[in-house]
mmCIF file of C-alpha atoms and ligand atoms in Angstrom:
data_model
loop_
_atom_site.group_PDB
_atom_site.id
_atom_site.type_symbol
_atom_site.label_atom_id
_atom_site.label_comp_id
_atom_site.label_asym_id
_atom_site.label_seq_id
_atom_site.Cartn_x
_atom_site.Cartn_y
_atom_site.Cartn_z
ATOM 1 C CA MET A 1 13.011 20.679 1.430
ATOM 2 C CA LEU A 2 9.552 20.637 2.596
ATOM 3 C CA ASP A 3 8.305 17.539 2.043
ATOM 4 C CA VAL A 4 11.941 15.517 3.101
ATOM 5 C CA ALA A 5 11.720 17.350 6.312
ATOM 6 C CA SER A 6 7.945 16.795 7.313
ATOM 7 C CA LYS A 7 8.173 12.752 6.242
ATOM 8 C CA ALA A 8 11.527 12.665 8.151
ATOM 9 C CA PHE A 9 9.058 14.277 11.526
ATOM 10 C CA PHE A 10 6.704 12.004 11.106
ATOM 11 C CA GLN A 11 8.646 9.054 10.374
ATOM 12 C CA ALA A 12 10.550 10.395 13.615
ATOM 13 C CA LEU A 13 7.719 10.465 15.507
ATOM 14 C CA SER A 14 6.260 6.957 14.295
ATOM 15 C CA HIS A 15 8.981 5.707 16.864
ATOM 16 C CA SER A 16 8.059 7.238 19.835
ATOM 17 C CA GLN A 17 6.507 5.227 22.593
ATOM 18 C CA ASN A 18 4.579 7.736 24.459
ATOM 19 C CA LEU A 19 2.908 9.292 20.966
ATOM 20 C CA LYS A 20 1.979 5.644 20.490
ATOM 21 C CA ARG A 21 0.204 5.179 23.801
ATOM 22 C CA LEU A 22 -1.437 7.900 23.289
ATOM 23 C CA ALA A 23 -2.538 7.234 19.845
ATOM 24 C CA SER A 24 -3.748 3.413 20.744
ATOM 25 C CA ARG A 25 -6.111 5.310 23.487
ATOM 26 C CA TYR A 26 -7.862 7.772 21.526
ATOM 27 C CA GLY A 27 -7.050 6.941 18.127
ATOM 28 C CA MET A 28 -10.185 4.004 17.270
ATOM 29 C CA ARG A 29 -11.891 4.348 19.925
ATOM 30 C CA GLY A 30 -15.082 6.601 20.256
ATOM 31 C CA ARG A 31 -16.371 9.859 18.719
ATOM 32 C CA ARG A 32 -12.581 11.077 18.594
ATOM 33 C CA SER A 33 -11.578 8.012 16.680
ATOM 34 C CA PHE A 34 -9.356 10.414 14.275
ATOM 35 C CA ALA A 35 -7.130 7.339 12.960
ATOM 36 C CA ARG A 36 -10.631 5.464 11.646
ATOM 37 C CA ARG A 37 -10.399 8.013 8.825
ATOM 38 C CA PHE A 38 -7.469 6.033 7.176
ATOM 39 C CA ILE A 39 -7.642 2.711 8.942
ATOM 40 C CA ALA A 40 -10.542 0.423 8.250
ATOM 41 C CA GLY A 41 -10.269 -0.696 12.359
ATOM 42 C CA GLU A 42 -8.427 -3.393 14.710
ATOM 43 C CA THR A 43 -10.115 -6.320 13.409
ATOM 44 C CA LEU A 44 -11.173 -8.101 10.437
ATOM 45 C CA GLU A 45 -15.095 -7.846 11.228
ATOM 46 C CA ASP A 46 -14.167 -3.753 10.806
ATOM 47 C CA ALA A 47 -12.321 -4.483 7.427
ATOM 48 C CA ILE A 48 -14.849 -6.802 5.833
ATOM 49 C CA ALA A 49 -17.678 -3.975 6.815
ATOM 50 C CA ALA A 50 -15.552 -1.416 5.263
ATOM 51 C CA VAL A 51 -15.011 -3.273 2.468
ATOM 52 C CA ARG A 52 -18.814 -4.133 1.545
ATOM 53 C CA GLN A 53 -19.234 -0.496 1.874
ATOM 54 C CA LEU A 54 -16.551 -0.065 -1.150
ATOM 55 C CA GLU A 55 -18.066 -3.300 -2.975
ATOM 56 C CA ALA A 56 -21.706 -1.038 -2.753
ATOM 57 C CA GLN A 57 -20.172 1.847 -4.229
ATOM 58 C CA GLY A 58 -18.571 -0.134 -6.988
ATOM 59 C CA LEU A 59 -14.698 0.228 -6.019
ATOM 60 C CA ARG A 60 -12.629 -2.480 -5.665
ATOM 61 C CA HIS A 61 -9.772 -3.472 -2.691
ATOM 62 C CA THR A 62 -7.299 -4.750 -1.389
ATOM 63 C CA LEU A 63 -6.942 -6.036 2.325
ATOM 64 C CA ASP A 64 -3.387 -5.063 4.375
ATOM 65 C CA HIS A 65 -3.445 -6.619 7.940
ATOM 66 C CA LEU A 66 -1.355 -3.434 9.192
ATOM 67 C CA GLY A 67 1.775 -5.036 10.850
ATOM 68 C CA GLU A 68 5.687 -3.645 10.500
ATOM 69 C CA SER A 69 9.066 -5.916 10.736
ATOM 70 C CA VAL A 70 8.909 -8.849 13.159
ATOM 71 C CA PRO A 71 12.353 -9.514 14.938
ATOM 72 C CA THR A 72 12.050 -13.162 15.181
ATOM 73 C CA LEU A 73 10.751 -16.558 13.724
ATOM 74 C CA ASP A 74 8.279 -17.164 15.653
ATOM 75 C CA GLY A 75 6.970 -13.792 15.311
ATOM 76 C CA SER A 76 7.101 -14.634 11.443
ATOM 77 C CA GLU A 77 5.218 -17.789 11.824
ATOM 78 C CA ARG A 78 2.305 -16.157 13.952
ATOM 79 C CA CYS A 79 2.328 -13.480 10.928
ATOM 80 C CA THR A 80 1.953 -15.796 8.232
ATOM 81 C CA ARG A 81 -0.427 -17.651 9.959
ATOM 82 C CA GLU A 82 -2.259 -14.590 10.464
ATOM 83 C CA TYR A 83 -2.471 -14.226 6.913
ATOM 84 C CA LEU A 84 -3.483 -17.499 6.260
ATOM 85 C CA GLY A 85 -6.555 -17.491 8.466
ATOM 86 C CA LEU A 86 -7.270 -13.976 6.632
ATOM 87 C CA ILE A 87 -7.167 -15.546 3.381
ATOM 88 C CA GLU A 88 -9.726 -18.626 4.475
ATOM 89 C CA ASP A 89 -11.896 -15.442 6.365
ATOM 90 C CA VAL A 90 -12.075 -13.302 3.734
ATOM 91 C CA ALA A 91 -12.838 -16.555 1.255
ATOM 92 C CA ARG A 92 -15.639 -17.280 3.505
ATOM 93 C CA ALA A 93 -17.019 -13.887 3.607
ATOM 94 C CA GLY A 94 -17.777 -13.824 0.072
ATOM 95 C CA VAL A 95 -15.717 -10.026 -0.693
ATOM 96 C CA GLU A 96 -13.554 -9.613 -3.000
ATOM 97 C CA ARG A 97 -10.223 -11.725 -2.516
ATOM 98 C CA ASN A 98 -7.159 -9.223 -2.499
ATOM 99 C CA ILE A 99 -4.475 -8.991 -0.225
ATOM 100 C CA SER A 100 -1.468 -6.520 0.526
ATOM 101 C CA LEU A 101 1.358 -7.584 2.540
ATOM 102 C CA LYS A 102 4.873 -6.645 3.864
ATOM 103 C CA LEU A 103 8.002 -8.837 3.266
ATOM 104 C CA THR A 104 9.327 -7.664 6.573
ATOM 105 C CA GLN A 105 6.235 -9.090 8.729
ATOM 106 C CA LEU A 106 6.988 -12.685 6.946
ATOM 107 C CA GLY A 107 10.545 -12.623 8.357
ATOM 108 C CA LEU A 108 12.911 -11.149 5.780
ATOM 109 C CA ASP A 109 14.627 -9.352 8.858
ATOM 110 C CA VAL A 110 15.057 -12.364 10.373
ATOM 111 C CA ASP A 111 16.015 -15.304 7.839
ATOM 112 C CA ARG A 112 15.585 -14.534 4.095
ATOM 113 C CA ALA A 113 15.160 -18.549 3.434
ATOM 114 C CA THR A 114 12.343 -18.687 5.776
ATOM 115 C CA CYS A 115 10.715 -15.280 4.469
ATOM 116 C CA THR A 116 10.200 -16.802 1.140
ATOM 117 C CA GLU A 117 9.210 -19.764 2.623
ATOM 118 C CA ASN A 118 6.577 -18.240 4.091
ATOM 119 C CA LEU A 119 5.533 -16.409 1.398
ATOM 120 C CA GLN A 120 5.296 -19.409 -0.788
ATOM 121 C CA ARG A 121 3.108 -21.032 1.714
ATOM 122 C CA ILE A 122 0.425 -17.776 1.670
ATOM 123 C CA LEU A 123 1.017 -18.016 -2.348
ATOM 124 C CA ALA A 124 -0.352 -21.673 -2.199
ATOM 125 C CA ALA A 125 -2.952 -20.668 -0.076
ATOM 126 C CA ALA A 126 -3.928 -17.699 -2.590
ATOM 127 C CA ASP A 127 -3.871 -20.141 -5.380
ATOM 128 C CA ARG A 128 -6.012 -22.766 -3.863
ATOM 129 C CA HIS A 129 -8.717 -19.579 -2.934
ATOM 130 C CA GLU A 130 -8.158 -17.772 -6.115
ATOM 131 C CA PHE A 131 -6.610 -14.506 -3.773
ATOM 132 C CA PHE A 132 -4.520 -11.331 -5.489
ATOM 133 C CA VAL A 133 -1.518 -11.153 -3.193
ATOM 134 C CA ARG A 134 0.224 -7.755 -3.418
ATOM 135 C CA ILE A 135 3.854 -7.532 -1.918
ATOM 136 C CA ASP A 136 3.984 -4.000 -0.525
ATOM 137 C CA MET A 137 7.678 -2.194 -1.004
ATOM 138 C CA GLU A 138 9.385 -0.746 2.495
ATOM 139 C CA SER A 139 12.399 1.301 2.861
ATOM 140 C CA SER A 140 15.121 0.958 -0.380
ATOM 141 C CA ALA A 141 17.096 -1.088 2.394
ATOM 142 C CA TYR A 142 14.696 -3.661 0.841
ATOM 143 C CA THR A 143 14.256 -2.639 -2.599
ATOM 144 C CA GLU A 144 16.634 -5.549 -4.284
ATOM 145 C CA SER A 145 15.455 -8.634 -1.667
ATOM 146 C CA THR A 146 11.984 -8.142 -2.107
ATOM 147 C CA LEU A 147 12.344 -7.999 -5.980
ATOM 148 C CA SER A 148 14.525 -11.030 -5.992
ATOM 149 C CA ILE A 149 12.252 -12.965 -3.784
ATOM 150 C CA PHE A 150 9.519 -12.027 -5.940
ATOM 151 C CA GLU A 151 11.683 -12.875 -9.120
ATOM 152 C CA THR A 152 12.168 -16.315 -6.921
ATOM 153 C CA VAL A 153 8.172 -17.330 -6.795
ATOM 154 C CA TRP A 154 7.756 -15.664 -10.023
ATOM 155 C CA ARG A 155 9.945 -18.774 -11.081
ATOM 156 C CA LEU A 156 8.847 -21.139 -9.041
ATOM 157 C CA GLY A 157 5.255 -20.415 -11.205
ATOM 158 C CA SER A 158 3.218 -17.772 -8.734
ATOM 159 C CA ARG A 159 1.149 -16.284 -11.242
ATOM 160 C CA ARG A 160 -1.693 -14.328 -8.625
ATOM 161 C CA VAL A 161 1.493 -12.216 -6.960
ATOM 162 C CA GLY A 162 2.739 -8.455 -8.035
ATOM 163 C CA VAL A 163 5.545 -6.261 -6.911
ATOM 164 C CA VAL A 164 5.214 -2.504 -6.111
ATOM 165 C CA LEU A 165 7.794 -0.135 -7.373
ATOM 166 C CA GLN A 166 8.302 3.060 -6.084
ATOM 167 C CA SER A 167 8.977 6.790 -8.777
ATOM 168 C CA CYS A 168 11.628 8.147 -5.846
ATOM 169 C CA LEU A 169 14.084 5.777 -6.023
ATOM 170 C CA TYR A 170 16.904 6.256 -8.804
ATOM 171 C CA ARG A 171 16.820 2.380 -9.680
ATOM 172 C CA THR A 172 13.127 2.382 -10.453
ATOM 173 C CA ASP A 173 13.567 2.634 -14.457
ATOM 174 C CA ALA A 174 15.937 -0.118 -14.556
ATOM 175 C CA ASP A 175 13.382 -1.959 -12.078
ATOM 176 C CA VAL A 176 10.010 -1.239 -14.292
ATOM 177 C CA GLU A 177 12.307 -3.135 -17.140
ATOM 178 C CA ARG A 178 13.345 -6.014 -15.183
ATOM 179 C CA MET A 179 9.410 -6.343 -13.857
ATOM 180 C CA ASN A 180 8.029 -5.886 -17.387
ATOM 181 C CA ALA A 181 10.485 -8.293 -18.891
ATOM 182 C CA ILE A 182 9.233 -11.037 -17.080
ATOM 183 C CA GLY A 183 5.340 -9.878 -17.522
ATOM 184 C CA ALA A 184 4.752 -9.089 -13.787
ATOM 185 C CA ARG A 185 2.027 -6.774 -12.414
ATOM 186 C CA VAL A 186 3.359 -3.736 -10.963
ATOM 187 C CA ARG A 187 1.880 -1.114 -8.690
ATOM 188 C CA LEU A 188 3.571 2.341 -9.002
ATOM 189 C CA VAL A 189 3.494 4.390 -6.171
ATOM 190 C CA LYS A 190 5.887 7.151 -5.210
ATOM 191 C CA GLY A 191 7.154 6.368 -2.112
ATOM 192 C CA ALA A 192 6.398 6.490 1.704
ATOM 193 C CA TYR A 193 9.738 6.306 2.984
ATOM 194 C CA ARG A 194 11.776 8.799 3.791
ATOM 195 C CA GLU A 195 14.972 8.130 1.794
ATOM 196 C CA PRO A 196 18.930 9.217 1.141
ATOM 197 C CA LYS A 197 19.657 11.274 -1.639
ATOM 198 C CA SER A 198 22.570 8.539 -2.331
ATOM 199 C CA ALA A 199 19.148 6.250 -3.092
ATOM 200 C CA ALA A 200 16.311 9.188 -3.819
ATOM 201 C CA PHE A 201 14.773 12.160 -5.651
ATOM 202 C CA GLN A 202 14.484 15.025 -2.954
ATOM 203 C CA ARG A 203 12.704 17.457 -5.022
ATOM 204 C CA LYS A 204 8.827 16.851 -5.655
ATOM 205 C CA ALA A 205 8.962 17.603 -9.080
ATOM 206 C CA ASP A 206 11.726 15.115 -9.965
ATOM 207 C CA VAL A 207 9.568 12.685 -7.939
ATOM 208 C CA ASP A 208 6.361 13.486 -10.093
ATOM 209 C CA ALA A 209 8.417 13.859 -13.359
ATOM 210 C CA ALA A 210 9.884 10.364 -13.166
ATOM 211 C CA TYR A 211 6.533 9.118 -12.046
ATOM 212 C CA LEU A 212 4.727 9.866 -15.095
ATOM 213 C CA GLU A 213 7.446 8.355 -17.322
ATOM 214 C CA GLN A 214 6.940 5.108 -15.535
ATOM 215 C CA ALA A 215 3.716 4.868 -15.458
ATOM 216 C CA LYS A 216 3.503 5.119 -19.651
ATOM 217 C CA ARG A 217 6.221 2.723 -19.587
ATOM 218 C CA LEU A 218 4.285 0.471 -17.264
ATOM 219 C CA LEU A 219 1.187 1.284 -19.371
ATOM 220 C CA ALA A 220 2.917 0.719 -22.876
ATOM 221 C CA GLU A 221 4.660 -2.237 -22.074
ATOM 222 C CA GLY A 222 3.915 -3.846 -18.702
ATOM 223 C CA THR A 223 0.721 -6.338 -17.577
ATOM 224 C CA TYR A 224 -2.111 -4.816 -16.194
ATOM 225 C CA PRO A 225 -0.341 -2.025 -13.981
ATOM 226 C CA ALA A 226 -1.894 -0.438 -11.005
ATOM 227 C CA ILE A 227 -1.519 3.354 -11.198
ATOM 228 C CA ALA A 228 -1.604 4.317 -7.268
ATOM 229 C CA THR A 229 -1.508 7.689 -6.156
ATOM 230 C CA HIS A 230 -3.746 10.552 -5.454
ATOM 231 C CA ASP A 231 -2.186 13.225 -7.735
ATOM 232 C CA GLU A 232 -5.221 14.444 -10.107
ATOM 233 C CA THR A 233 -2.549 15.861 -12.859
ATOM 234 C CA ILE A 234 -0.982 12.952 -13.137
ATOM 235 C CA ILE A 235 -3.918 10.571 -13.187
ATOM 236 C CA ALA A 236 -5.270 13.205 -16.291
ATOM 237 C CA GLU A 237 -2.214 12.477 -18.002
ATOM 238 C CA VAL A 238 -2.400 9.116 -17.265
ATOM 239 C CA LYS A 239 -6.314 8.502 -18.643
ATOM 240 C CA GLN A 240 -4.637 10.980 -21.715
ATOM 241 C CA PHE A 241 -2.099 8.719 -22.211
ATOM 242 C CA ALA A 242 -3.990 5.601 -22.141
ATOM 243 C CA ALA A 243 -6.835 7.166 -24.748
ATOM 244 C CA ALA A 244 -3.970 8.184 -26.948
ATOM 245 C CA GLN A 245 -2.917 4.598 -27.381
ATOM 246 C CA ALA A 246 -5.726 2.634 -27.546
ATOM 247 C CA ILE A 247 -4.996 1.257 -24.013
ATOM 248 C CA GLY A 248 -8.356 0.026 -22.875
ATOM 249 C CA PRO A 249 -9.654 1.042 -19.021
ATOM 250 C CA ASP A 250 -9.790 -2.761 -18.458
ATOM 251 C CA ARG A 251 -5.634 -2.975 -19.088
ATOM 252 C CA TYR A 252 -4.414 -0.834 -15.580
ATOM 253 C CA GLU A 253 -6.114 0.409 -12.940
ATOM 254 C CA PHE A 254 -5.846 3.023 -10.278
ATOM 255 C CA GLN A 255 -5.597 2.478 -6.686
ATOM 256 C CA MET A 256 -6.018 4.524 -3.635
ATOM 257 C CA LEU A 257 -5.493 4.562 0.037
ATOM 258 C CA TYR A 258 -8.431 4.431 2.212
ATOM 259 C CA GLY A 259 -10.052 7.922 3.350
ATOM 260 C CA ILE A 260 -7.699 10.024 1.173
ATOM 261 C CA ARG A 261 -9.574 11.300 -2.053
ATOM 262 C CA ARG A 262 -13.344 9.559 -1.580
ATOM 263 C CA ASP A 263 -14.334 12.118 -4.591
ATOM 264 C CA LEU A 264 -11.479 11.513 -7.031
ATOM 265 C CA GLN A 265 -12.542 7.338 -6.423
ATOM 266 C CA SER A 266 -16.121 7.520 -6.949
ATOM 267 C CA SER A 267 -15.842 10.338 -9.972
ATOM 268 C CA LEU A 268 -13.017 7.822 -11.631
ATOM 269 C CA VAL A 269 -15.511 5.165 -10.796
ATOM 270 C CA ALA A 270 -18.148 6.901 -12.652
ATOM 271 C CA GLU A 271 -16.290 7.504 -15.638
ATOM 272 C CA GLY A 272 -15.630 3.691 -16.131
ATOM 273 C CA TYR A 273 -12.375 3.576 -14.538
ATOM 274 C CA ARG A 274 -11.257 0.808 -12.311
ATOM 275 C CA VAL A 275 -10.599 1.974 -8.640
ATOM 276 C CA ARG A 276 -8.905 0.066 -6.340
ATOM 277 C CA VAL A 277 -9.103 0.634 -2.463
ATOM 278 C CA TYR A 278 -6.150 -0.022 -0.299
ATOM 279 C CA VAL A 279 -7.879 -1.099 3.665
ATOM 280 C CA PRO A 280 -5.508 -1.052 5.855
ATOM 281 C CA PHE A 281 -6.469 -2.751 9.578
ATOM 282 C CA GLY A 282 -5.200 -3.905 12.755
ATOM 283 C CA ARG A 283 -3.876 -3.082 16.127
ATOM 284 C CA GLU A 284 -0.414 -1.985 14.476
ATOM 285 C CA TRP A 285 -1.558 0.510 12.940
ATOM 286 C CA PHE A 286 0.068 3.661 14.108
ATOM 287 C CA PRO A 287 3.300 3.605 12.109
ATOM 288 C CA TYR A 288 1.150 3.418 8.842
ATOM 289 C CA PHE A 289 -1.130 6.306 10.525
ATOM 290 C CA MET A 290 2.458 8.755 10.755
ATOM 291 C CA ARG A 291 3.398 8.108 7.657
ATOM 292 C CA ARG A 292 0.083 9.398 5.929
ATOM 293 C CA LEU A 293 0.398 12.181 8.172
ATOM 294 C CA GLY A 294 3.955 12.960 6.983
ATOM 295 C CA GLU A 295 3.064 12.944 3.883
ATOM 296 C CA ARG A 296 -0.115 15.771 4.681
ATOM 297 C CA PRO A 297 0.477 18.113 7.235
ATOM 298 C CA ALA A 298 -2.884 19.334 6.893
ATOM 299 C CA ASN A 299 -4.247 15.562 7.957
ATOM 300 C CA VAL A 300 -2.388 17.102 11.989
ATOM 301 C CA GLY A 301 -5.455 19.341 11.502
ATOM 302 C CA PHE A 302 -7.990 16.841 10.836
ATOM 303 C CA VAL A 303 -6.646 15.014 14.221
ATOM 304 C CA LEU A 304 -7.142 17.951 16.085
ATOM 305 C CA ARG A 305 -10.095 18.685 15.077
ATOM 306 C CA ALA A 306 -10.859 15.518 15.705
ATOM 307 C CA LEU A 307 -9.825 15.236 18.878
ATOM 308 C CA LEU A 308 -11.149 18.659 19.825
ATOM 309 C CA SER A 309 -14.862 18.118 18.580
ATOM 310 C CA GLU A 310 -15.864 15.764 21.635
ATOM 311 C CA LYS A 311 -17.390 17.687 24.077
HETATM 312 P P1 FDA B 401 0.857 13.103 -3.428
HETATM 313 O O1 FDA B 401 2.014 13.299 -2.327
HETATM 314 O O2 FDA B 401 1.800 14.619 -4.449
HETATM 315 O O3 FDA B 401 -0.429 13.618 -3.381
HETATM 316 C C1 FDA B 401 -0.986 14.271 -4.510
HETATM 317 C C2 FDA B 401 -2.253 14.723 -3.624
HETATM 318 O O4 FDA B 401 -2.683 13.667 -2.972
HETATM 319 C C3 FDA B 401 -2.472 15.633 -2.525
HETATM 320 O O5 FDA B 401 -2.083 16.582 -3.345
HETATM 321 C C4 FDA B 401 -3.472 15.410 -1.432
HETATM 322 O O6 FDA B 401 -4.595 16.116 -2.261
HETATM 323 C C5 FDA B 401 -3.411 14.216 -1.951
HETATM 324 N N1 FDA B 401 -2.956 13.125 -1.088
HETATM 325 C C6 FDA B 401 -1.829 12.086 -0.629
HETATM 326 N N2 FDA B 401 -1.831 11.589 0.251
HETATM 327 C C7 FDA B 401 -2.167 12.687 1.204
HETATM 328 C C8 FDA B 401 -2.796 12.198 2.775
HETATM 329 N N3 FDA B 401 -2.148 10.911 3.748
HETATM 330 N N4 FDA B 401 -4.217 12.401 3.373
HETATM 331 C C9 FDA B 401 -4.455 13.392 2.497
HETATM 332 N N5 FDA B 401 -4.624 13.854 0.906
HETATM 333 C C10 FDA B 401 -3.506 13.083 0.162
HETATM 334 N N6 FDA B 401 4.370 3.487 -0.682
HETATM 335 C C11 FDA B 401 5.398 3.038 -0.724
HETATM 336 O O7 FDA B 401 6.363 3.350 -0.044
HETATM 337 N N7 FDA B 401 5.230 1.974 -0.320
HETATM 338 C C12 FDA B 401 3.921 0.851 -0.733
HETATM 339 O O8 FDA B 401 3.746 -0.235 -0.679
HETATM 340 C C13 FDA B 401 2.467 1.369 -1.467
HETATM 341 N N8 FDA B 401 1.565 1.518 -1.411
HETATM 342 C C14 FDA B 401 0.698 2.209 -1.844
HETATM 343 C C15 FDA B 401 -0.666 1.622 -2.582
HETATM 344 C C16 FDA B 401 -2.123 2.613 -2.640
HETATM 345 C C17 FDA B 401 -2.676 2.011 -3.198
HETATM 346 C C18 FDA B 401 -1.276 3.593 -2.776
HETATM 347 C C19 FDA B 401 -2.261 4.884 -3.214
HETATM 348 C C20 FDA B 401 -0.237 4.434 -2.120
HETATM 349 C C21 FDA B 401 0.966 3.015 -1.610
HETATM 350 N N9 FDA B 401 1.920 4.377 -1.260
HETATM 351 C C22 FDA B 401 2.706 3.160 -1.246
HETATM 352 C C23 FDA B 401 2.104 5.209 -0.678
HETATM 353 C C24 FDA B 401 2.752 6.187 -1.915
HETATM 354 O O9 FDA B 401 4.224 6.062 -1.877
HETATM 355 C C25 FDA B 401 2.587 7.743 -1.476
HETATM 356 O O10 FDA B 401 3.324 8.145 -0.183
HETATM 357 C C26 FDA B 401 0.585 8.064 -1.341
HETATM 358 O O11 FDA B 401 0.243 7.844 -2.046
HETATM 359 C C27 FDA B 401 1.269 10.322 -1.725
HETATM 360 O O12 FDA B 401 1.448 10.194 -2.695
HETATM 361 P P2 FDA B 401 0.596 10.636 -3.719
HETATM 362 O O13 FDA B 401 0.957 9.656 -5.322
HETATM 363 O O14 FDA B 401 -0.970 10.307 -3.771
HETATM 364 O O15 FDA B 401 1.668 11.765 -4.216
#
């Protein structure tokens, strides 16, 4: 299927070191900086400038310091400290306090206990500074460990934390129920990773149908769900369902990615809905950028036009 094939193609390219070197040279710098459309920049200063602009337009945001799995305990310690520093810096900057992170950045691939401790350190700082921390969901190999680490910190009393569920996975109906039962805040997404037939729907229509049903269950039975999609049809149905069930626009929010469907982001805000933009920044932007290209191969045209536009 085309959806799966293009995801697979771009995911494979995301491991290419040559392409990464080339993209790093041109992607973020100068007039040809095609990656800037989707990534706020390489530094926290870039990201703060971007979120100030969003705030001026009535948009909320969550900051993601880009990075993928770290292979060593030293790497996970460094990454945890970076997040602790980020919390201090964002608090000082006086912008909204909301971050997203990945557990493999905190050592999930190295040692689960250390990863859980690192998350607890970040959540303790988040409590002190009144942040909300969203744990992004990675590929299906991590779903169970991510949810069970989330449940551990939840049992220990953390409440400024939420998870992500992916509608493409067969297991997600059950996970929606599992998270609703404890009152956890869920961000619902379709899923950005290439997944095997044994774990996930391969047809877009099946993913979309699952998404809509799960969004309704989260709205009706969940806690302040985040409907994270750019899909206009789904957004229209969610608005209609919420209104019919008398679920006010203060009981959920829409979320979209930085640089994607900015028109829709603004029009929802103008209609009185809450919209949060996921703002990625940092030097490790290449895999994230490739996932966005894989979702919409038309973006390749956008990149090529940016590259060719410089005289
Ligand atoms: P779909 O792919 O059907 O797109 C619907 C429409 O949106 C398209 O027709 C197009 O107009 C527009 N669009 C979508 N993607 C685009 C792109 N890259 N460029 C330009 N236009 C595009 N995934 C995950 O696995 N784990 C996670 O933790 C997260 N976190 C996350 C946070 C937030 C706030 C969002 C919005 C998304 C995620 N995702 C994610 C990504 C998610 O799984 C999914 O890959 C993308 O949101 C694209 O799917 P849509 O729901 O937008 O639908």
